[in-house]
Each structure stands twice: as C-alpha cells, then as structure tokens.
C-alpha atoms as one frame of an Amber mdcrd trajectory, in Angstrom:
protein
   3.432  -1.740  12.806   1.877  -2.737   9.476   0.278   0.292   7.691  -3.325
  -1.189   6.843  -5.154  -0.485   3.016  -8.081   0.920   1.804  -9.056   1.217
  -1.570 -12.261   3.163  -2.593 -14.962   2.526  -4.916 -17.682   5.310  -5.622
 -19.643   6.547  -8.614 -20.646  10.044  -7.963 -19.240  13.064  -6.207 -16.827
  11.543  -3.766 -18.260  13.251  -0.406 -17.640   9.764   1.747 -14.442   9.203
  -0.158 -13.676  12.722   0.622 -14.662  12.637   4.176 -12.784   9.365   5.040
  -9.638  10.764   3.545  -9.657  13.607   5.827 -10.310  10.867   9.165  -7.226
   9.221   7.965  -4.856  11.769   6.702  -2.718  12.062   9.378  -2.510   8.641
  10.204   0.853   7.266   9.735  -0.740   3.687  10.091  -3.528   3.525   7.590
  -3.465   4.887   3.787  -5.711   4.858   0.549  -4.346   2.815  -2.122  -6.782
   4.399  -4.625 -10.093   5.323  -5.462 -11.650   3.897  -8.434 -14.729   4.786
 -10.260 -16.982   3.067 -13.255 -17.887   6.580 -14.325 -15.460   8.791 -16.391
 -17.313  11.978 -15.481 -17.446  11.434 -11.893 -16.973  14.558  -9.918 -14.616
  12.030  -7.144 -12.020  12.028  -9.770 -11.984  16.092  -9.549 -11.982  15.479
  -5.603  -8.858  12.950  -5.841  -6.756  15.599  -7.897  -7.671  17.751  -5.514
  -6.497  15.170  -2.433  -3.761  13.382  -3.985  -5.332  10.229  -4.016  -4.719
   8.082  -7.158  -7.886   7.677  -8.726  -8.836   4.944 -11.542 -11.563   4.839
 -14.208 -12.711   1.632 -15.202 -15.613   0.365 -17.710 -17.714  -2.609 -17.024
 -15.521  -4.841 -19.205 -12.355  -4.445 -16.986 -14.721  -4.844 -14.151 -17.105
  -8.011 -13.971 -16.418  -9.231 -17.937 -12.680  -9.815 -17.371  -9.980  -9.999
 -13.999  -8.646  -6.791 -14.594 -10.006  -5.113 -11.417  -9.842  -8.600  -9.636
  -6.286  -8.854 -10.467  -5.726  -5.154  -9.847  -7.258  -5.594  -6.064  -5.344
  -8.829  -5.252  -1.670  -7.107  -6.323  -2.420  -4.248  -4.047  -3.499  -6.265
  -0.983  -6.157  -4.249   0.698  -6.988  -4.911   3.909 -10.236  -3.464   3.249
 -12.231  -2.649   0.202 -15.185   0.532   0.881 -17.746   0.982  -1.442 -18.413
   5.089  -0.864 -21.350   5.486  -2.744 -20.779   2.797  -5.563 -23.444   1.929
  -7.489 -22.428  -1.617  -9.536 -23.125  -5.102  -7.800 -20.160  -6.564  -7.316
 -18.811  -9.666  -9.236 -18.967 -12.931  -7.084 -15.144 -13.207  -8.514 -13.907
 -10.228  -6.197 -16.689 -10.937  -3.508 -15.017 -14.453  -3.209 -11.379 -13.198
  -3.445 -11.999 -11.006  -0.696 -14.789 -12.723   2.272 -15.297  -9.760   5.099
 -13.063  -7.294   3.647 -15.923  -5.624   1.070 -17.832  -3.047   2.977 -20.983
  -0.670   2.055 -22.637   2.190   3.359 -26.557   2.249   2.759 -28.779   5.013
   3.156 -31.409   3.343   4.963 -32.082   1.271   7.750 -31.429  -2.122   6.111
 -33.102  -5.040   4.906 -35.853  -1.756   4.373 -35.238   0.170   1.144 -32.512
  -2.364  -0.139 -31.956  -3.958  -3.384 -30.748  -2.878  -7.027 -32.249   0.886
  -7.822 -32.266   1.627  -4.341 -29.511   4.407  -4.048 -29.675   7.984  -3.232
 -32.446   9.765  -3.863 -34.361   6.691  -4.755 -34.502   5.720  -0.911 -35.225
   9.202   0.787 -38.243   9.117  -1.824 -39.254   5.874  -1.270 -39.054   6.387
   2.951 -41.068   9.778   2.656 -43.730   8.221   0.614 -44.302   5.318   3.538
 -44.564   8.122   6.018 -41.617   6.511   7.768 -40.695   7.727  11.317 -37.335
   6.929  11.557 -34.317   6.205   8.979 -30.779   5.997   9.257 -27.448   4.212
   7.940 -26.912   0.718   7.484 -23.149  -0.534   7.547 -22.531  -3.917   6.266
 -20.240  -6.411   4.390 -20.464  -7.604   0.476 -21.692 -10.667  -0.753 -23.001
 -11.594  -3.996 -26.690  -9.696  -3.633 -27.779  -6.162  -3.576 -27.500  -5.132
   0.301 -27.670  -8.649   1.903 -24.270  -8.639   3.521 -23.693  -9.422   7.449
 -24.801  -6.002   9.192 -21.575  -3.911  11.099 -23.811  -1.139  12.607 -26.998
   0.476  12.278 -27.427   4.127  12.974 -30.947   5.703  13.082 -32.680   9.477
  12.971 -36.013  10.258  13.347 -38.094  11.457  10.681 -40.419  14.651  11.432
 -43.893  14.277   9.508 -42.563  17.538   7.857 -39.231  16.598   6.621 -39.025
  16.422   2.563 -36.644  13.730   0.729 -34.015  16.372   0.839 -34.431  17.191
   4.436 -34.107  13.347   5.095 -30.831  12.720   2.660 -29.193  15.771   4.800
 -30.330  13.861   7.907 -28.516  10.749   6.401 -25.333  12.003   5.088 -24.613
  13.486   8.543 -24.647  10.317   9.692 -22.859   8.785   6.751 -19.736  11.020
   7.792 -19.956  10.497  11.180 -19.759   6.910  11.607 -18.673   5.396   7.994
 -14.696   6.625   9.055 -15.159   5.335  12.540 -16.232   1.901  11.406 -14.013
   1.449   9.424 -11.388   2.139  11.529 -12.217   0.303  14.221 -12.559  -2.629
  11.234  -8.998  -2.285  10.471  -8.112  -1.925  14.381  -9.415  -5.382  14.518
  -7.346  -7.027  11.435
C-alpha cells in the first residue's frame, strides 16, 4: 500500500498542525512531508522541533513572485496540501498545479465571515458583534479566491447570548481538532 502525503502550511502557533500530527503518528500509511511557514518567528517551527517534522521558512518572493514553493510541492508529490491556519492567498500557479488537493480550515460557517482579513480573532469578533446564534467550522478546497473553494463539511455550535469572542474561538478550535484530522483522512482514504 502506497503511504499517502501531507504537507502543511500555517502561519502562527501550529495547534492544527500539531493536532493532525498526533491523528497520524502511528500510521504506517500516511506521513507529513513538511510543514512550511511564511513567518520566521512562527511558534509552529518551535512545535516541529519539538515533533520531528521538517519545517520550512519561506518569504513571499520564493512563494507567489517565483516557482520555488511551486517547484518544491510538485518534487515532493503530495497527495494533499492543508492549510492549518495559513494566512497568504494562494498563487493561482500552485492552485492550478494541484485542482482538489489544496484544503482549508475556516473558523466560521462559510460563505459568512469569509474573505481576506477574516482569520482568527477577526471572525469570533465579527460573529459576536451580529449577535450570531450559531458558528462553527467550514472545511473546503482552494481555488484562486479568499474562502470560495467547493465546501467538504460544515460543522456548527451554538452560540449562547453570553459567550465573548474568546468563549466562541474555544468553541471553534474544539471543533477544528475534532474533525480537521478526520477529514482529511477520510480525503486521503478516498485517493
């Protein structure tokens, strides 16, 4: 049986990259190429030392100005690429390169509280302030534009009128690690 690959992309402290390398680790049939960040200082680089996972710093040149990245992806094959909390649109190069193998996680119940400056705290804010009853997860694939990818799965969780934006976030990322893995497992099940 093939061994299937992921390779990570994230920007900030690695808990999804983190949490999906402890769903897989004892999987003979599924490993993690590499995680690779756009920010130098990113505490995920401090979590893949800590893993042994091979982790990668790139600057926006290498990534959409040139094929480094591009070039780097297509030698290592991945049978799927998850963005864990990354925070640069994609180039359409890459996007192209790799149709329905580019996945997301979004903190929100997508197309709601989607688009470019709508990560992290920026959502929980923005769904406390419109008294929102419910939010949730939004799974989906890559294309070209800020969170307008073909949705995997939607998970919800209701809101109490009392929750704050860090109550909701806490709501969120419990979801985030309990169904990000699965999905994308059952993704590579299906390749």
């Amino acid at each position: 049986m093939k061994t299937k690959k992921i390779i990570l992309f994230a920007s900030g402290s690695g808990s999804n990259v983190e949490n999906i390398a402890n769903y897989f680790k004892l999987r003979n049939d599924v490993t993690i190429c590499c995680v690779l960040t756009n920010k130098s200082d990113a505490k995920v680089i401090d979590r893949c030392n800590r893993l042994g996972l091979n982790a990668l710093y790139f600057n926006r040149q290498a990534f959409s100005k040139s094929d480094f990245i591009l070039n780097m992806l297509r030698s290592l094959e991945p049978d799927l690429i998850v963005l864990a909390g990354f925070l640069w649109k994609i180039p359409e190069a890459i996007t192209q390169s790799f149709p329905n193998k580019i996945i997301n996680i979004h903190p929100a119940l997508l197309p709601k509280y989607g688009g470019k400056g709508m990560y992290g705290m920026n959502v929980h804010n923005a769904v406390k302030e419109h008294n929102e009853q419910e939010t949730g997860i939004t799974i989906h694939y890559v294309n070209a534009n800020y969170d307008e990818g073909a949705i995997i799965k939607q998970v919800n969780v209701e809101l109490l009128p009392n929750d704050s934006p860090e109550d909701i976030a806490a709501k969120v990322h419990q979801l985030e690690y309990e169904y990000f893995p699965k999905v994308i497992d059952n993704l590579l099940s299906s390749l």
